[in-house]
mmCIF file of C-alpha atoms in Angstrom:
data_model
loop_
_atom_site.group_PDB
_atom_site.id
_atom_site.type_symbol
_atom_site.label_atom_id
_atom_site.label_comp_id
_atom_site.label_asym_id
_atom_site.label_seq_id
_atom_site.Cartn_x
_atom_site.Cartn_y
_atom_site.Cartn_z
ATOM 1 C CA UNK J 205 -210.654 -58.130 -87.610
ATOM 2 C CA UNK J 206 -214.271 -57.793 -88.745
ATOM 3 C CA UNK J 207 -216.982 -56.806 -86.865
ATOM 4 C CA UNK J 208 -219.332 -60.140 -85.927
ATOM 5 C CA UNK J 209 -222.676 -59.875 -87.685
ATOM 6 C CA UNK J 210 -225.383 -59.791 -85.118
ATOM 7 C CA UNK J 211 -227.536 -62.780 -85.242
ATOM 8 C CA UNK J 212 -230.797 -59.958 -85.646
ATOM 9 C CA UNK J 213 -228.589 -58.200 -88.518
ATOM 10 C CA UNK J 214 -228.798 -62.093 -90.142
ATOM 11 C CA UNK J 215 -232.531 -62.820 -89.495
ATOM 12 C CA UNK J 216 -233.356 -59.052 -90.676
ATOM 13 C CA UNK J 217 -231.319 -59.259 -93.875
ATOM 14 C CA UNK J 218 -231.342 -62.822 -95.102
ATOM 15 C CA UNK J 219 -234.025 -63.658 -96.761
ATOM 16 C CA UNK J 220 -233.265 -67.394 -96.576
ATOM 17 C CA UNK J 221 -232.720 -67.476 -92.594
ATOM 18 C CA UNK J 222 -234.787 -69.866 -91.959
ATOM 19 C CA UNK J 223 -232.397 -72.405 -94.146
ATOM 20 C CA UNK J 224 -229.557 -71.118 -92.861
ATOM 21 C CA UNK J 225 -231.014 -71.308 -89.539
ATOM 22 C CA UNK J 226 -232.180 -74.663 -89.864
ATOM 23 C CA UNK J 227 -228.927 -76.673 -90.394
ATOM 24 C CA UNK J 228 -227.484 -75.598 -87.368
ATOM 25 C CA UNK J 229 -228.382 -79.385 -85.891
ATOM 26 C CA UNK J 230 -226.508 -82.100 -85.614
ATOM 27 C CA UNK J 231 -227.551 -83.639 -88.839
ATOM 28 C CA UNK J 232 -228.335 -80.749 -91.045
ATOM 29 C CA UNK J 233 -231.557 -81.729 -91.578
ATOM 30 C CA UNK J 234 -234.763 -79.172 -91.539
ATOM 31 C CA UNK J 235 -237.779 -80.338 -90.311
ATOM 32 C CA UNK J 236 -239.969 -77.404 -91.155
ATOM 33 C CA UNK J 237 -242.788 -79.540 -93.154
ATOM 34 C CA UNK J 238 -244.021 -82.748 -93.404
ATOM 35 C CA UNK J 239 -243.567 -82.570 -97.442
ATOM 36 C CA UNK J 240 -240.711 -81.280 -97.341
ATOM 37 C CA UNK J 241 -239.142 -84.279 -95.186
ATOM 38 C CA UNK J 242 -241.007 -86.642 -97.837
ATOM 39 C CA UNK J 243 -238.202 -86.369 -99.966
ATOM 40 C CA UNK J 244 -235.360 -87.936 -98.818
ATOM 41 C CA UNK J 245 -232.458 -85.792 -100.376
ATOM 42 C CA UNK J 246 -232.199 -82.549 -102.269
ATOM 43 C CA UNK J 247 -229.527 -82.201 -105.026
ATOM 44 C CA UNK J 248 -226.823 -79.852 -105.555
ATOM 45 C CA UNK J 249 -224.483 -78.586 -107.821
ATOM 46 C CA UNK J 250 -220.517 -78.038 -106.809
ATOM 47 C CA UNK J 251 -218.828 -75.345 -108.821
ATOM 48 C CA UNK J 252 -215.449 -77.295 -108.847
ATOM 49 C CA UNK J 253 -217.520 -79.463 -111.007
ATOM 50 C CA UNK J 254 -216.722 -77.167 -113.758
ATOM 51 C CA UNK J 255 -213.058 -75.718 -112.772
ATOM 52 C CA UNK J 256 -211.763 -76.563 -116.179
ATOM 53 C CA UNK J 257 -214.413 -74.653 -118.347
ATOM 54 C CA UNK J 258 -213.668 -71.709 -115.392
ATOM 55 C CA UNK J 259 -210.672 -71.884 -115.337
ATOM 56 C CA UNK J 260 -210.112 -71.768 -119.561
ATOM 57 C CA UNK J 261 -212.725 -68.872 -119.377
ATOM 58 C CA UNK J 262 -215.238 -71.519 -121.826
ATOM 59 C CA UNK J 263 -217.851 -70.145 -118.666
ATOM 60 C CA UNK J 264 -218.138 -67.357 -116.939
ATOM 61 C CA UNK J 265 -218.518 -67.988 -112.721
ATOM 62 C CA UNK J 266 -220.344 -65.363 -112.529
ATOM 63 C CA UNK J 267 -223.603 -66.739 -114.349
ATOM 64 C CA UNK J 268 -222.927 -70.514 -112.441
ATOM 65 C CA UNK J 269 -226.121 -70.567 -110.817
ATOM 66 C CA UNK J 270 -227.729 -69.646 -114.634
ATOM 67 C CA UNK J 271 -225.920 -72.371 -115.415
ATOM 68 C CA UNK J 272 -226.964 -75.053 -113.076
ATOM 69 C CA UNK J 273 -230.795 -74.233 -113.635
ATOM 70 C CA UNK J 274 -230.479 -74.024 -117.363
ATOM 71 C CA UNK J 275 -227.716 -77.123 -118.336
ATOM 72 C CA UNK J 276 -228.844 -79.494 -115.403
ATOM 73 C CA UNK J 277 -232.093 -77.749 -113.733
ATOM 74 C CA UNK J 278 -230.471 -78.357 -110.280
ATOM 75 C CA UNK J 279 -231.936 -76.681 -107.784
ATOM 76 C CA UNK J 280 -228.515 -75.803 -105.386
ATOM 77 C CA UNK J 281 -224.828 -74.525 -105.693
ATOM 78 C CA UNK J 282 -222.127 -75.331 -103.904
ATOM 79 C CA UNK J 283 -219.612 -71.960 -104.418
ATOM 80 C CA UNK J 284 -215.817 -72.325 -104.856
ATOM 81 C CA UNK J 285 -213.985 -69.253 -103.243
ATOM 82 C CA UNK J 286 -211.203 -69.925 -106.116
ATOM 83 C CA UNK J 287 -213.359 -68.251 -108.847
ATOM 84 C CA UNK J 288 -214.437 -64.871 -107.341
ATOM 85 C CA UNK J 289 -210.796 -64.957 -104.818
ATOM 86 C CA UNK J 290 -211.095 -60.971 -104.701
ATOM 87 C CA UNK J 291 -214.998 -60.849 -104.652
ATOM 88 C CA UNK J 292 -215.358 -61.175 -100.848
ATOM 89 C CA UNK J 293 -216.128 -58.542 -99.960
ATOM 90 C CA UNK J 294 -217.217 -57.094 -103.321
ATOM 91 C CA UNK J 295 -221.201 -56.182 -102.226
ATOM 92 C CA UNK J 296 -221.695 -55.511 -106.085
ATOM 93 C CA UNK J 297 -220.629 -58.907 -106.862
ATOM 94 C CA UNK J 298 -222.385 -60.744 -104.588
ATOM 95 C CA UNK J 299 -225.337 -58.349 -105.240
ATOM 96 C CA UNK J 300 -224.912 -59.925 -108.826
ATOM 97 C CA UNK J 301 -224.685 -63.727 -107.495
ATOM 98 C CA UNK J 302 -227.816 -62.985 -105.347
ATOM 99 C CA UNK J 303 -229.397 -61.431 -108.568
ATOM 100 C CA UNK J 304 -228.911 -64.431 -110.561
ATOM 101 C CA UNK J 305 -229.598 -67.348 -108.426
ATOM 102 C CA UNK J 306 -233.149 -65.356 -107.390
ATOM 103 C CA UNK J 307 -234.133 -65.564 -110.997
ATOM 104 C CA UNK J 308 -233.352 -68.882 -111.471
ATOM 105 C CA UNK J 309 -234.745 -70.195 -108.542
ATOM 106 C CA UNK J 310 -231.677 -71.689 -107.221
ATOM 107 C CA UNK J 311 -230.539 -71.763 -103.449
ATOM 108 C CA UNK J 312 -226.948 -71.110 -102.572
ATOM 109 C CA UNK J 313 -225.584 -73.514 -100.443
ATOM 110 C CA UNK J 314 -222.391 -72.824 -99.231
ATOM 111 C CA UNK J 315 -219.186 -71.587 -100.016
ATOM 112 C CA UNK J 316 -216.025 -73.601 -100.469
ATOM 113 C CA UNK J 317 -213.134 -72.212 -98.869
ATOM 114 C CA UNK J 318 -209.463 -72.742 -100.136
ATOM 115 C CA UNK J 319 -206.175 -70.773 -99.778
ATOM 116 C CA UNK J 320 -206.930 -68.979 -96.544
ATOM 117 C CA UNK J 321 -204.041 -70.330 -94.225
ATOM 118 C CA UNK J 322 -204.164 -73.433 -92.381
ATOM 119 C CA UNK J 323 -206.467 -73.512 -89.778
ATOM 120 C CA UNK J 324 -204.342 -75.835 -87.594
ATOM 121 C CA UNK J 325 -200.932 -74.000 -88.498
ATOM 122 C CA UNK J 326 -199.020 -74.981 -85.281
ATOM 123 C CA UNK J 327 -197.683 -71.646 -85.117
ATOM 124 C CA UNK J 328 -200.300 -69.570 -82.756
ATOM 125 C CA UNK J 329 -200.092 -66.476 -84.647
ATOM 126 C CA UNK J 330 -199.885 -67.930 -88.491
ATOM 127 C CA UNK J 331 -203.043 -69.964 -87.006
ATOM 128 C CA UNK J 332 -204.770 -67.181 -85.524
ATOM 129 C CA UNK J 333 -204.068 -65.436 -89.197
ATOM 130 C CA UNK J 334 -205.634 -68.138 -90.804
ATOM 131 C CA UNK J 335 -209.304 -67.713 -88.517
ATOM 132 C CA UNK J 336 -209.345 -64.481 -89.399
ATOM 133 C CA UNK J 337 -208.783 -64.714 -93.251
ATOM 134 C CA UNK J 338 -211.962 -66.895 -93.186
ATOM 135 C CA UNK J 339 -214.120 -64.149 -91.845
ATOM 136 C CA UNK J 340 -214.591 -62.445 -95.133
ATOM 137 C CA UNK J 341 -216.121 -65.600 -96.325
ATOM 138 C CA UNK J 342 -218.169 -66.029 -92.993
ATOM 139 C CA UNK J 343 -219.727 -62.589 -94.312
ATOM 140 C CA UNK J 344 -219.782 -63.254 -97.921
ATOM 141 C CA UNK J 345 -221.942 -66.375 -97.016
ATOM 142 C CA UNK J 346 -223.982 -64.569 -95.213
ATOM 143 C CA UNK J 347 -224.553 -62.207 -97.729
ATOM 144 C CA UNK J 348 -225.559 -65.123 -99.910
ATOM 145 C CA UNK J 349 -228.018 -66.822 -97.812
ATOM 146 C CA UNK J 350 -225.993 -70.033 -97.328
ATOM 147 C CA UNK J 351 -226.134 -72.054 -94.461
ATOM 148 C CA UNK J 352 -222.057 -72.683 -94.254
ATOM 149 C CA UNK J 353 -218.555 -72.285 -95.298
ATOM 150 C CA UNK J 354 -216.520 -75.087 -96.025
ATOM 151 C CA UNK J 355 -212.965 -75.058 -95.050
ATOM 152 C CA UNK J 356 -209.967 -77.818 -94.324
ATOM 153 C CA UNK J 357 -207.866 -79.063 -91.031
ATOM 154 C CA UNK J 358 -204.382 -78.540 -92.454
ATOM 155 C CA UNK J 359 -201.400 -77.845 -90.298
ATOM 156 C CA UNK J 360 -198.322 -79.855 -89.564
ATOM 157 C CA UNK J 361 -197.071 -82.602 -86.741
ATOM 158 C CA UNK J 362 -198.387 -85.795 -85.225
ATOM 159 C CA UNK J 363 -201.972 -86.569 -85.370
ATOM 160 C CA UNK J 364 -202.748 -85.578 -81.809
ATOM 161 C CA UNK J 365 -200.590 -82.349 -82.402
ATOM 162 C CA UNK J 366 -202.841 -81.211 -85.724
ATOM 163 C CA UNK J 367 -205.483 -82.526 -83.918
ATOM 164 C CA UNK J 368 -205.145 -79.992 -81.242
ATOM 165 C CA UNK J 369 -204.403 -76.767 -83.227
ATOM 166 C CA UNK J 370 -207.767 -77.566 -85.626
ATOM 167 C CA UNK J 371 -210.027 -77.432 -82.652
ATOM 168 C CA UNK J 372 -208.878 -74.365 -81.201
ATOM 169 C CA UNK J 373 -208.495 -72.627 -84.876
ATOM 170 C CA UNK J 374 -211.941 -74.500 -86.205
ATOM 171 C CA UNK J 375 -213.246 -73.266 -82.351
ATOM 172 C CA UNK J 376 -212.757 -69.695 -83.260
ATOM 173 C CA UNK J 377 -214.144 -69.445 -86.123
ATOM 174 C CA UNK J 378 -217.324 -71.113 -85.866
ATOM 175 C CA UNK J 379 -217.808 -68.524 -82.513
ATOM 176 C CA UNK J 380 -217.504 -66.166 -85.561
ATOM 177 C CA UNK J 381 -219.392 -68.333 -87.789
ATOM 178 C CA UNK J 382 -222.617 -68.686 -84.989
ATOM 179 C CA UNK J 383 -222.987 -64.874 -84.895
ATOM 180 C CA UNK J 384 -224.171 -65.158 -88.213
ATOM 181 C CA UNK J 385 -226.355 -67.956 -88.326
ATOM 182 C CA UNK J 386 -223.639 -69.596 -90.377
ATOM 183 C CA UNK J 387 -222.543 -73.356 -90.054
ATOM 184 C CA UNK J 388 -218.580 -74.011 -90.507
ATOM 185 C CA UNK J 389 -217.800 -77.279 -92.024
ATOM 186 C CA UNK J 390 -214.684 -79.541 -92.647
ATOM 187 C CA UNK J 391 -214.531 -81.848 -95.738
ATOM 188 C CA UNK J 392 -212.407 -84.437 -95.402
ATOM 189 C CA UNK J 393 -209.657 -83.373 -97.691
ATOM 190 C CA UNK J 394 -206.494 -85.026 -97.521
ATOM 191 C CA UNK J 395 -203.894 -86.390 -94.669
ATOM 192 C CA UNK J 396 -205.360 -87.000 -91.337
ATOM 193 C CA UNK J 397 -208.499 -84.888 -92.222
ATOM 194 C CA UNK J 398 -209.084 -88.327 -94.755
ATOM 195 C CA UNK J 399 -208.868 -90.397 -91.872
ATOM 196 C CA UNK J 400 -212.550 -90.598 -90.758
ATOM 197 C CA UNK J 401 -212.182 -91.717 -86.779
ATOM 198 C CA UNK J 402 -209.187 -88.915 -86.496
ATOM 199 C CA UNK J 403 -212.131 -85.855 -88.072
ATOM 200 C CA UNK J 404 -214.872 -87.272 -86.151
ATOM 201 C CA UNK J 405 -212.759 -86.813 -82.838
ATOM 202 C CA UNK J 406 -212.020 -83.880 -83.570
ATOM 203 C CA UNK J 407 -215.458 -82.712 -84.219
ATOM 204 C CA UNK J 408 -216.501 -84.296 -80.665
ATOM 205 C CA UNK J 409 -213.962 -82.288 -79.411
ATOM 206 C CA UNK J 410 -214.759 -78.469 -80.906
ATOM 207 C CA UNK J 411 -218.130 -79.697 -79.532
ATOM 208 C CA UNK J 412 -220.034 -76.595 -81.057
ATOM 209 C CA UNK J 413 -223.424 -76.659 -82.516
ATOM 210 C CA UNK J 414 -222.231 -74.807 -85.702
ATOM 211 C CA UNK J 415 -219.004 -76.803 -86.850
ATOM 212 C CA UNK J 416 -219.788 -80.393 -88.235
ATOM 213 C CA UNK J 417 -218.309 -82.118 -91.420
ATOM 214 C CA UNK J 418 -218.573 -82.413 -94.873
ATOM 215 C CA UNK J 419 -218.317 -85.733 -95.965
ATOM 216 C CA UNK J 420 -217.103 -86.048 -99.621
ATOM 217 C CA UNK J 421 -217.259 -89.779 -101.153
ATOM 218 C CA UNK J 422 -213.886 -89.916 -102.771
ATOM 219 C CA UNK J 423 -211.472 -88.141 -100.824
ATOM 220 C CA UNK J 424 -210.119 -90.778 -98.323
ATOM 221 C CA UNK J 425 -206.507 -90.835 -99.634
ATOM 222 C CA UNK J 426 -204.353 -89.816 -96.585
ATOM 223 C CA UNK J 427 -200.895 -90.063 -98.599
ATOM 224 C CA UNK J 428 -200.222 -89.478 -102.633
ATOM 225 C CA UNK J 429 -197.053 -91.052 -104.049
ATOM 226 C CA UNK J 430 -195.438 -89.150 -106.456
ATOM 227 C CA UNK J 431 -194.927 -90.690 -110.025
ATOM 228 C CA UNK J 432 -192.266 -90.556 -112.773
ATOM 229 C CA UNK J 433 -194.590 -88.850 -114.565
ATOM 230 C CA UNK J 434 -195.765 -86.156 -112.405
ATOM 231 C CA UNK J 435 -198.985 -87.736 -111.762
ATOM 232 C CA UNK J 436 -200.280 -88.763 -107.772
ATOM 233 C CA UNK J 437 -201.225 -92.306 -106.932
ATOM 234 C CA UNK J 438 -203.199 -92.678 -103.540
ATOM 235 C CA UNK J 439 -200.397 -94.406 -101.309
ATOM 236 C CA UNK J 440 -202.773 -95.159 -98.007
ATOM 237 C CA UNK J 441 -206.320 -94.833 -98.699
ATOM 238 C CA UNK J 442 -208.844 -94.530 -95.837
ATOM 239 C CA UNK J 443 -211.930 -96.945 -96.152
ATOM 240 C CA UNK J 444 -214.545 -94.699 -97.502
ATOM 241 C CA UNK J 445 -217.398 -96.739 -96.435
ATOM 242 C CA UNK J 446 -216.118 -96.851 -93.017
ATOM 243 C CA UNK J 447 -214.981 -93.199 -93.051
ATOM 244 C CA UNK J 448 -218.504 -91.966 -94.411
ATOM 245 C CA UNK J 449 -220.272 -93.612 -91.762
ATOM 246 C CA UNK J 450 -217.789 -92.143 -88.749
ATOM 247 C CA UNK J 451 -218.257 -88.494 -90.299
ATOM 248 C CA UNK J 452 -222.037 -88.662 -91.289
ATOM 249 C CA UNK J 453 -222.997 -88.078 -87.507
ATOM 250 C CA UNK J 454 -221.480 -84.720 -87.742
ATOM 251 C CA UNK J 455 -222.242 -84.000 -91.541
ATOM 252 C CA UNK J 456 -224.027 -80.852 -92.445
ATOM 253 C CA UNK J 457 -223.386 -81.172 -96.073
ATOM 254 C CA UNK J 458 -222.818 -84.340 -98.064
ATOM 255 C CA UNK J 459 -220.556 -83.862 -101.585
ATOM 256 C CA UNK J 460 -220.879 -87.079 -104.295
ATOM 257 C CA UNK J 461 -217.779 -87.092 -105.713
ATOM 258 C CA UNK J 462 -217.900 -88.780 -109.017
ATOM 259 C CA UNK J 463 -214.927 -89.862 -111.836
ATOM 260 C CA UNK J 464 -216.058 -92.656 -113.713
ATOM 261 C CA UNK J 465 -219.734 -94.636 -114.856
ATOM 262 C CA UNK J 466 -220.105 -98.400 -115.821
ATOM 263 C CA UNK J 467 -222.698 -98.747 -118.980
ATOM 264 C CA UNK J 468 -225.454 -98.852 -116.711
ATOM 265 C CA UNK J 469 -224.760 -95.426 -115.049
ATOM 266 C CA UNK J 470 -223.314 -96.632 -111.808
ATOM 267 C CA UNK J 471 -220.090 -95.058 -110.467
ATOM 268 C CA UNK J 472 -216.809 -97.346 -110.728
ATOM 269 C CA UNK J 473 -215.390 -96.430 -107.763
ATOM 270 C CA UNK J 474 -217.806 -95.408 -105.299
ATOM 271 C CA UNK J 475 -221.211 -97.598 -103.968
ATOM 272 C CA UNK J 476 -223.372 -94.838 -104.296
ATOM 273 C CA UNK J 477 -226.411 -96.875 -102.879
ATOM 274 C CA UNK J 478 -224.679 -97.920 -100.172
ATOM 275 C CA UNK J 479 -222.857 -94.779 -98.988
ATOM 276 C CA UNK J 480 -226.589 -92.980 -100.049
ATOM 277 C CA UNK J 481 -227.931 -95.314 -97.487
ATOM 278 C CA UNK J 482 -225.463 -95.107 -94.648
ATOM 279 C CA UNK J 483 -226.255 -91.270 -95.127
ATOM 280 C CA UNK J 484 -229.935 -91.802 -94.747
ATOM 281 C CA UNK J 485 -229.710 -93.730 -92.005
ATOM 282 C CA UNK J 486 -227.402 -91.023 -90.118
ATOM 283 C CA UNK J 487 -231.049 -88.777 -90.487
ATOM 284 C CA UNK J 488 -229.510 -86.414 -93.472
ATOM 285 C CA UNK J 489 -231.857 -85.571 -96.106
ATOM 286 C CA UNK J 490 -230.378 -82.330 -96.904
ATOM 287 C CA UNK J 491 -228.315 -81.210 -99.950
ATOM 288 C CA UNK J 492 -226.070 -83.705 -101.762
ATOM 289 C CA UNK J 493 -223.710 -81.799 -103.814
ATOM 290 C CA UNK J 494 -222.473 -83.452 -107.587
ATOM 291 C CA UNK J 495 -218.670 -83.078 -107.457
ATOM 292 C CA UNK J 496 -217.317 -84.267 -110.643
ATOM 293 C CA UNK J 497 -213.811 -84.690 -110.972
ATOM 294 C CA UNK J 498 -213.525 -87.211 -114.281
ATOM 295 C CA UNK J 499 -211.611 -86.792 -117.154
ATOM 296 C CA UNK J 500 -214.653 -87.304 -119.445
ATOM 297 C CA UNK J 501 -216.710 -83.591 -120.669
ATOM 298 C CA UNK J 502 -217.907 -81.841 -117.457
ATOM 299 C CA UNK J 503 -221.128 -81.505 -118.786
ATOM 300 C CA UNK J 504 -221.572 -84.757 -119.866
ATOM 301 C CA UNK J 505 -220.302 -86.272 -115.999
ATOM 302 C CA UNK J 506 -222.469 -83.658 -114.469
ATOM 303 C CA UNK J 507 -224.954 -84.854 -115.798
ATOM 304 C CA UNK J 508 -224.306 -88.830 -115.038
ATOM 305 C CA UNK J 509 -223.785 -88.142 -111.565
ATOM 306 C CA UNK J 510 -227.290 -86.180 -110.911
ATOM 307 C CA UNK J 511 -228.899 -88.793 -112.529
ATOM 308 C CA UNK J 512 -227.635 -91.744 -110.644
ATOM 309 C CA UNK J 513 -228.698 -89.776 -107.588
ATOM 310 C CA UNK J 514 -231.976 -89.172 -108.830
ATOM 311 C CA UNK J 515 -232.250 -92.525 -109.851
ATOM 312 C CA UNK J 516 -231.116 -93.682 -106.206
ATOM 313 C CA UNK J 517 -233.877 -91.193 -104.814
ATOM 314 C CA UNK J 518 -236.655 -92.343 -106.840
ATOM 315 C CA UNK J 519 -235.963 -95.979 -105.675
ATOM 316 C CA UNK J 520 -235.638 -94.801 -102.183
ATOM 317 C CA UNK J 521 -239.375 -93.053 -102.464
ATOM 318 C CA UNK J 522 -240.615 -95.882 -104.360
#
C-alpha cells in the first residue's frame, strides 16, 4: 500500500493547490474572484477525444496538452490513464507532462481512470485490490496538480448489492483521495452507474466531501444488445435529461460528450442548451470537458463541440 500524501506535502508541492483545493465542494465550483465567477463555464479538453490518432501512434500522448493549446487553444485536459498505463509512477514522465502543460498554459484537470479492478467487486479482497490499484493514480494526480481522478462503480449483483460494495470501495479511496487534496469522481459509465437516481444514492450514501460525480451527456445506456454484426445497440437507455439533473448536485466535473452536428452546429443527439442549463442552475461553472466520440475526423469534431459550447457560453454572458 502507499504511503498517504500529507495534506502539507500537497499544499507545499502543488503549485496549483488552490484549484485542487477548491473543488472539494459540493458543486465544484471556486469562488476565489468575482471575475473569475463572471464566466459561467471553463472548457476542457478529454484525451479520449483523440484515442484513435493515440492509439494508431498519428500523435504522440505525451505532447496532448501541446496539442490542445496549439490545434484548439483550450485551456484544460482531461488525462486518460490508458495512454501512459505504466507512467504512474514514472516521476520523469509526469515531470515531462508538468513540463509541457506549464509552457502552454494549460491546467490539468483530472485523470481518467480505467482498468484498475472494480471498485464494487463483491468479493472483499478482489475489491479491496481494486482501492488500492487506484492509489498510484491518487499520487500521479497529485503530482499533476489536478483536482480529481475519475474512476467507475462496476461490480456484479442486484442494484442494492453493487450499490453497497461501491460505497465502501469508493469510501476508501476517497479517505485516500482527501489526504491529498484530491477529489474522486464517478462518471456514469454503463449499467446501474447509467442509471442517474441509483449513482446519486449512492453518492448520498459515501457522504464524503471528496467523492461526487462526473456527469457525462451521452452515457445513459444501462444495457447494449449485441448485433449480428458485432456492433452494440443501447437496449435500455436512461433519460439523460433526467439523469443529468439527479447527478449534477454531486458533479465535480461535467464531460460533453459529442457524436454528431446538424448544419447549424448543434449536436443530434444531445440538447446541449438545455443540459448546459440544468448544469448552471445546479451552481457548476467549472470545467466542461469536450468528449468526442463520432465517427467523423477527431480534429474536425473537436473542434464542433468546443464551439457549440462557446457559442452556448457567449449567449449565456450575453
Amino acid at each position: 500500500m502507499n504511503k498517504p500524501i500529507t495534506r502539507r506535502s500537497f499544499i507545499q508541492k502543488s503549485a496549483t493547490a488552490s484549484l485542487a483545493l477548491g473543488v472539494l465542494g459540493t458543486t465544484g465550483y471556486m469562488k476565489a474572484s468575482s471575475s473569475a465567477s463572471k464566466i459561467p463555464f471553463k472548457i476542457s479538453l478529454a484525451q479520449w477525444s483523440l484515442h484513435r490518432a493515440f492509439f494508431d501512434g498519428t500523435l504522440d500522448p505525451l505532447n496532448f496538452a501541446k496539442i490542445t493549446r496549439d490545434e484548439f487553444d483550450i485551456d484544460g485536459i482531461e488525462y486518460v490513464n490508458q495512454f501512459f498505463k505504466d507512467k504512474a509512477k514514472d516521476t520523469s514522465y509526469l515531470n515531462q507532462l508538468n513540463t509541457i502543460a506549464g509552457d502552454h498554459g494549460v491546467t490539468q484537470v483530472l485523470i481518467m481512470c480505467d482498468g484498475e479492478g472494480l471498485l464494487g467487486d463483491e468479493n472483499e479482497a478482489k475489491r479491496t485490490q481494486a482501492v488500492e490499484n487506484h492509489y498510484k493514480w491518487v499520487d500521479a494526480a497529485h503530482h499533476l496538480g489536478c483536482h480529481s481522478i475519475r474512476v467507475n462503480a462496476g461490480g456484479q449483483g442486484s442494484k442494492e448489492e453493487l450499490s453497497t460494495a461501491v460505497v465502501d470501495g469508493l469510501g476508501r479511496l476517497s479517505d485516500y483521495g482527501a489526504q491529498a487534496g484530491i477529489n474522486v469522481i464517478v462518471e456514469n459509465h454503463g449499467g446501474f452507474s447509467s442509471n442517474g437516481a441509483w449513482l446519486s444514492d449512492v453518492m448520498a450514501r459515501v457522504g464524503k466531501p471528496n467523492c461526487g460525480t462526473l456527469p457525462d451527456f451521452g452515457n445513459f445506456c444501462i444495457e447494449h444488445t449485441q448485433m449480428a454484426d458485432g456492433s452494440r445497440e443501447c437496449a435500455n437507455e436512461y433519460d439523460r435529461y433526467k439523469g443529468m439533473e439527479e447527478l449534477m448536485p454531486f458533479a465535480k466535473g461535467v464531460s460533453a460528450k459529442s457524436h454528431e452536428f446538424d448544419a447549424q452546429g448543434n449536436e443530434i443527439h444531445s440538447d446541449f442548451r438545455r443540459i448546459m442549463k440544468t448544469v448552471m442552475d445546479a451552481g457548476y461553472h467549472n470545467w466542461v470537458g469536450v468528449e468526442f466520440e463520432g465517427a467523423e475526423d477527431e480534429m474536425s469534431g473537436i473542434r464542433k463541440t468546443r464551439d457549440l459550447l462557446i457559442k452556448i457560453r457567449e449567449e449565456m454572458m450575453a
